[in-house]
Structure formats: C-alpha cells, structure tokens
mmCIF file of C-alpha atoms in Angstrom:
data_model
loop_
_atom_site.group_PDB
_atom_site.id
_atom_site.type_symbol
_atom_site.label_atom_id
_atom_site.label_comp_id
_atom_site.label_asym_id
_atom_site.label_seq_id
_atom_site.Cartn_x
_atom_site.Cartn_y
_atom_site.Cartn_z
ATOM 1 C CA LYS C 1 0.000 0.000 0.000
ATOM 2 C CA ARG C 2 1.493 3.260 -1.128
ATOM 3 C CA LYS C 3 1.812 5.887 1.562
ATOM 4 C CA ALA C 4 -0.363 8.834 0.568
ATOM 5 C CA ALA C 5 1.424 12.123 0.080
ATOM 6 C CA PHE C 6 1.428 14.427 3.101
ATOM 7 C CA GLY C 7 -1.263 17.047 2.599
ATOM 8 C CA SER C 8 -4.822 18.211 3.160
ATOM 9 C CA VAL C 9 -7.415 15.414 3.209
ATOM 10 C CA GLY C 10 -10.150 17.853 2.212
ATOM 11 C CA ARG C 11 -13.500 16.614 3.532
ATOM 12 C CA ARG C 12 -12.811 12.930 2.833
ATOM 13 C CA ILE C 13 -12.611 11.488 6.329
ATOM 14 C CA PRO C 14 -13.511 7.801 6.642
ATOM 15 C CA TYR C 15 -13.550 7.872 10.466
ATOM 16 C CA ARG C 16 -16.379 9.077 12.685
ATOM 17 C CA ILE C 17 -14.290 9.951 15.735
ATOM 18 C CA LEU C 18 -10.922 11.697 15.373
ATOM 19 C CA HIS C 19 -8.233 12.920 17.713
ATOM 20 C CA VAL C 20 -7.576 16.505 16.624
ATOM 21 C CA ILE C 21 -4.454 18.637 17.093
ATOM 22 C CA ASN C 22 -4.628 22.360 16.378
ATOM 23 C CA GLN C 23 -2.223 24.336 14.198
ATOM 24 C CA ASP C 24 -0.027 25.139 17.219
ATOM 25 C CA GLY C 25 0.470 21.443 17.885
ATOM 26 C CA GLU C 26 -1.836 21.359 20.934
ATOM 27 C CA SER C 27 -4.264 18.485 21.393
ATOM 28 C CA LEU C 28 -7.966 19.348 21.200
ATOM 29 C CA GLY C 29 -8.910 15.806 22.243
ATOM 30 C CA ASN C 30 -11.300 13.411 20.498
ATOM 31 C CA MET C 31 -14.207 14.812 18.537
ATOM 32 C CA HIS C 32 -16.760 13.854 15.944
ATOM 33 C CA ARG C 33 -15.752 14.229 12.292
ATOM 34 C CA ALA C 34 -18.463 16.900 11.757
ATOM 35 C CA GLU C 35 -17.049 18.966 14.610
ATOM 36 C CA ALA C 36 -13.521 18.770 13.163
ATOM 37 C CA LEU C 37 -14.815 19.915 9.761
ATOM 38 C CA LYS C 38 -16.678 22.802 11.415
ATOM 39 C CA LEU C 39 -13.429 23.920 13.124
ATOM 40 C CA MET C 40 -11.590 23.626 9.814
ATOM 41 C CA ASP C 41 -14.134 25.882 8.071
ATOM 42 C CA GLN C 42 -14.346 28.399 10.919
ATOM 43 C CA HIS C 43 -10.595 28.994 11.011
ATOM 44 C CA ASP C 44 -10.012 28.473 7.290
ATOM 45 C CA LEU C 45 -7.561 25.628 7.983
ATOM 46 C CA LYS C 46 -6.905 22.258 6.384
ATOM 47 C CA LEU C 47 -7.051 18.825 7.992
ATOM 48 C CA VAL C 48 -4.020 16.576 7.607
ATOM 49 C CA LEU C 49 -3.854 12.910 8.606
ATOM 50 C CA LEU C 50 -0.905 12.401 10.949
ATOM 51 C CA ARG C 51 -1.356 8.863 12.333
ATOM 52 C CA GLU C 52 -3.879 6.567 10.730
ATOM 53 C CA ASN C 53 -3.217 3.512 12.872
ATOM 54 C CA ALA C 54 -3.772 5.337 16.158
ATOM 55 C CA GLU C 55 -7.022 4.785 18.046
ATOM 56 C CA PRO C 56 -8.762 7.115 17.154
ATOM 57 C CA PRO C 57 -6.796 8.327 14.098
ATOM 58 C CA VAL C 58 -4.897 11.588 14.654
ATOM 59 C CA TYR C 59 -5.608 14.585 12.420
ATOM 60 C CA ARG C 60 -3.993 17.994 12.605
ATOM 61 C CA LEU C 61 -5.419 21.363 11.617
ATOM 62 C CA MET C 62 -2.805 23.233 9.580
ATOM 63 C CA THR C 63 -2.482 26.318 7.426
ATOM 64 C CA GLY C 64 -1.557 25.908 3.753
ATOM 65 C CA GLN C 65 1.850 27.382 4.582
ATOM 66 C CA GLN C 66 2.485 24.818 7.356
ATOM 67 C CA ILE C 67 1.566 21.961 4.990
ATOM 68 C CA HIS C 68 3.872 23.346 2.310
ATOM 69 C CA GLU C 69 6.807 23.639 4.734
ATOM 70 C CA GLU C 70 6.241 20.105 6.076
ATOM 71 C CA GLN C 71 6.096 18.738 2.489
ATOM 72 C CA LEU C 72 9.415 20.436 1.698
ATOM 73 C CA LYS C 73 10.979 18.998 4.859
ATOM 74 C CA ARG C 74 9.776 15.507 3.994
ATOM 75 C CA ALA C 75 10.963 15.801 0.400
ATOM 76 C CA GLU C 76 14.447 16.810 1.637
ATOM 77 C CA LYS C 77 14.514 13.771 3.947
ATOM 78 C CA THR C 78 13.480 11.345 1.207
ATOM 79 C CA LYS C 79 15.996 12.865 -1.180
ATOM 80 C CA ALA C 80 18.807 12.418 1.316
ATOM 81 C CA SER C 81 17.927 8.833 2.222
ATOM 82 C CA PRO C 82 19.275 6.299 -0.260
ATOM 83 C CA LYS C 83 16.668 4.698 -2.536
ATOM 84 C CA PRO C 84 15.985 0.991 -1.986
ATOM 85 C CA GLY C 85 18.620 -0.975 -3.821
ATOM 86 C CA MET C 86 20.861 2.097 -3.891
ATOM 87 C CA VAL C 87 24.282 1.554 -2.364
ATOM 88 C CA GLN C 88 25.482 4.383 -0.158
ATOM 89 C CA LYS C 89 29.166 4.483 0.737
ATOM 90 C CA GLU C 90 30.581 6.614 3.527
ATOM 91 C CA LEU C 91 33.904 8.352 3.993
ATOM 92 C CA SER C 92 34.961 10.521 6.886
ATOM 93 C CA PHE C 93 38.160 12.369 7.646
ATOM 94 C CA SER C 94 39.507 15.385 9.451
ATOM 95 C CA SER C 95 39.901 18.864 7.956
ATOM 96 C CA ALA C 96 43.639 18.602 8.699
ATOM 97 C CA ILE C 97 43.962 15.844 6.073
ATOM 98 C CA ALA C 98 47.239 15.855 4.112
ATOM 99 C CA LYS C 99 47.065 16.770 0.427
ATOM 100 C CA ASN C 100 48.040 13.289 -0.824
ATOM 101 C CA ASP C 101 45.533 11.615 1.543
ATOM 102 C CA LEU C 102 42.817 13.880 0.217
ATOM 103 C CA GLU C 103 43.784 12.877 -3.328
ATOM 104 C CA THR C 104 43.497 9.183 -2.377
ATOM 105 C CA LYS C 105 40.067 9.774 -0.817
ATOM 106 C CA THR C 106 38.908 11.728 -3.866
ATOM 107 C CA LYS C 107 40.027 8.874 -6.142
ATOM 108 C CA GLN C 108 38.011 6.468 -4.007
ATOM 109 C CA ILE C 109 34.960 8.757 -4.276
ATOM 110 C CA ALA C 110 35.402 8.952 -8.067
ATOM 111 C CA GLN C 111 35.438 5.119 -8.274
ATOM 112 C CA TRP C 112 32.252 4.846 -6.228
ATOM 113 C CA ILE C 113 30.553 7.563 -8.286
ATOM 114 C CA GLU C 114 31.535 5.599 -11.442
ATOM 115 C CA LYS C 115 29.602 2.659 -9.994
ATOM 116 C CA LYS C 116 26.604 5.010 -9.517
ATOM 117 C CA TYR C 117 26.836 4.746 -5.712
ATOM 118 C CA HIS C 118 25.788 7.588 -3.438
ATOM 119 C CA VAL C 119 28.743 8.781 -1.375
ATOM 120 C CA LYS C 120 28.288 10.409 2.017
ATOM 121 C CA VAL C 121 31.328 12.497 2.938
ATOM 122 C CA THR C 122 31.787 13.625 6.533
ATOM 123 C CA ILE C 123 34.522 16.063 7.544
ATOM 124 C CA ARG C 124 35.437 16.744 11.164
ATOM 125 C CA GLN C 125 36.928 20.136 11.898
ATOM 126 C CA ALA C 126 40.373 19.498 13.426
ATOM 127 C CA LYS C 127 41.183 21.600 16.496
ATOM 128 C CA ASP C 128 44.394 23.088 15.162
ATOM 129 C CA SER C 129 43.252 23.389 11.554
ATOM 130 C CA ASN C 130 41.675 26.514 10.129
ATOM 131 C CA THR C 131 40.819 24.825 6.837
ATOM 132 C CA ASP C 132 37.258 25.625 5.812
ATOM 133 C CA THR C 133 35.471 22.240 5.555
ATOM 134 C CA PHE C 134 33.088 23.645 2.927
ATOM 135 C CA MET C 135 36.105 24.529 0.821
ATOM 136 C CA LEU C 136 37.236 20.886 1.061
ATOM 137 C CA PHE C 137 33.811 19.700 -0.125
ATOM 138 C CA ASP C 138 34.039 22.068 -3.097
ATOM 139 C CA GLN C 139 37.556 20.836 -3.832
ATOM 140 C CA ILE C 140 36.346 17.213 -3.894
ATOM 141 C CA LEU C 141 33.377 18.063 -6.091
ATOM 142 C CA GLU C 142 35.657 20.056 -8.395
ATOM 143 C CA THR C 143 37.782 16.913 -8.925
ATOM 144 C CA VAL C 144 34.824 14.656 -9.697
ATOM 145 C CA SER C 145 32.664 17.363 -11.259
ATOM 146 C CA GLU C 146 32.445 15.774 -14.685
ATOM 147 C CA LYS C 147 30.538 12.885 -13.124
ATOM 148 C CA ALA C 148 29.173 13.930 -9.779
ATOM 149 C CA THR C 149 26.899 16.494 -8.248
ATOM 150 C CA TYR C 150 25.512 17.128 -4.744
ATOM 151 C CA LEU C 151 22.545 14.984 -3.733
ATOM 152 C CA SER C 152 22.462 16.964 -0.518
ATOM 153 C CA LYS C 153 24.592 20.077 -0.232
ATOM 154 C CA PRO C 154 27.255 20.401 2.505
ATOM 155 C CA LYS C 155 25.763 21.261 5.877
ATOM 156 C CA VAL C 156 26.894 21.305 9.472
ATOM 157 C CA THR C 157 25.269 18.339 11.242
ATOM 158 C CA ARG C 158 26.689 19.005 14.695
ATOM 159 C CA GLU C 159 29.414 21.214 16.077
ATOM 160 C CA GLY C 160 32.629 20.694 14.155
ATOM 161 C CA VAL C 161 31.135 18.085 11.817
ATOM 162 C CA SER C 162 29.907 18.762 8.299
ATOM 163 C CA THR C 163 28.541 16.331 5.781
ATOM 164 C CA CYS C 164 27.332 16.122 2.199
ATOM 165 C CA ILE C 165 26.128 13.390 -0.160
ATOM 166 C CA LEU C 166 27.409 13.102 -3.714
ATOM 167 C CA ARG C 167 25.670 11.239 -6.504
ATOM 168 C CA HIS C 168 26.339 10.415 -10.150
ATOM 169 C CA MET C 169 24.862 12.939 -12.565
ATOM 170 C CA SER C 170 21.913 11.807 -14.670
ATOM 171 C CA ASP C 171 22.443 11.603 -18.452
ATOM 172 C CA LYS C 172 20.536 14.854 -18.858
ATOM 173 C CA GLU C 173 22.745 16.640 -16.308
ATOM 174 C CA LEU C 174 25.901 15.186 -17.897
ATOM 175 C CA LYS C 175 24.892 16.521 -21.317
ATOM 176 C CA ALA C 176 24.162 19.954 -19.864
ATOM 177 C CA TYR C 177 27.501 19.933 -18.014
ATOM 178 C CA GLN C 178 29.472 18.910 -21.124
ATOM 179 C CA LYS C 179 27.716 21.583 -23.175
ATOM 180 C CA MET C 180 28.620 24.186 -20.563
ATOM 181 C CA GLU C 181 32.256 23.031 -20.515
ATOM 182 C CA LYS C 182 32.427 23.214 -24.334
ATOM 183 C CA GLN C 183 31.081 26.758 -24.270
ATOM 184 C CA LYS C 184 33.568 27.693 -21.561
ATOM 185 C CA ASN C 185 36.467 26.265 -23.550
ATOM 186 C CA SER C 186 35.456 27.930 -26.796
ATOM 187 C CA THR C 187 35.146 31.282 -24.995
ATOM 188 C CA VAL C 188 38.664 30.833 -23.584
ATOM 189 C CA LYS C 189 40.022 29.995 -27.041
ATOM 190 C CA LYS C 190 38.250 33.020 -28.519
ATOM 191 C CA ASP C 191 39.801 35.240 -25.870
ATOM 192 C CA GLU C 192 43.246 33.836 -26.604
ATOM 193 C CA ASN C 193 42.807 34.499 -30.313
ATOM 194 C CA GLU C 194 41.667 38.043 -29.563
ATOM 195 C CA ASP C 195 44.796 38.514 -27.435
ATOM 196 C CA LEU C 196 46.994 37.259 -30.289
ATOM 197 C CA LYS C 197 45.344 39.620 -32.759
ATOM 198 C CA SER C 198 45.700 42.614 -30.483
ATOM 199 C CA SER C 199 49.371 41.827 -29.801
ATOM 200 C CA ASP C 200 49.969 41.743 -33.598
#
C-alpha cells in the first residue's frame, strides 16, 4: 500500500471519531468528524492525517503554509535517504587531512561515483586546523565534477562536523555539463585568439 502524500485530506474522512491537534500542535482531544470539519471551516484551515493507525486516528489542523513547509521537509529527507537498492558508501576524515591523503580519498569517491553509488562524505573540523570544511567539499566536487553532483549540499550536522552526499549525474545533467564546458572552452580559445590579434 502506497503511503499517501502528506497534505490536506479535504472533507474525505472515513472515520467518525478523530483525535484533533490544532495548528499550534496542541491536542484538542477526540471529537466527531463533523465537529472537526466545522473547526476547519471556521478557522479556514486544512485537515491533515498524521497517524492513521492510532485509536482514534490523529488529524492535525494546519495552514496551507504549514503543509507546504512540512512537504518540503519531507521531500528533503526522502531525497537524502538512499533509494531501496541504492548503495550508499561513507567516507569521513579530518579537515587537517594531508594533500596526498585527500587525493586518495577523492580517487576512491570517483570510483564509487563511477559505480553510480551515493557517497556520504563527513569532515570533522580538526582543532588546530583553520581549513574551511566547505572549501574541502568544493575541492572534492571540483575533482569529480564531470561525473558527480551534490545529492544533498554540505551542511553542518553538529558542532565541528559537516557532511554532504554526492551522486552520479543523470544523463541529462551530464549533457548539460558537457555543453557548458564546451562553451567555456570555446570562450577561452576566442579570448586567446583576440589577445593574439591585439598583440599583432
């Protein structure tokens, strides 16, 4: 059974008695379906099913804005969690990593990306290092940029620890990237030719 998308249930409520929570997250207790619909109309809110298997089922009154924000949050979560059958590899190191170690790690990431794996990279900020961890993430992406892109952008997960997830680009993204690179290269060449002409 597919889980229905998070959102307003409109007036389609199969249950007679519901447990209702208001838009501030406070419980209004159990009430008859008709009463919940009356509240919804009075305050111009929408009813969202939170827990169907509770006894009675739990519904929450929400504004359109609240529903939208919750949908975005959920979409972010699903995007960041690996799809079933999708292999996710993990690598973690400190921001004080030596240049050649970083190169080794980046090579490893490139191999995993080749295999279409998702790669979660975690960087711990070393006490005596002032290297910007976000700069390291960009450096890694720069090296594998003809194949990879961010599935979830670098973010600080807890103090001194940042993480990001890289994934293989889709064919469409690859084409767009290659086209962009071609344009970049031809612009550079054009500039060089202009320089030659002007120096003549």
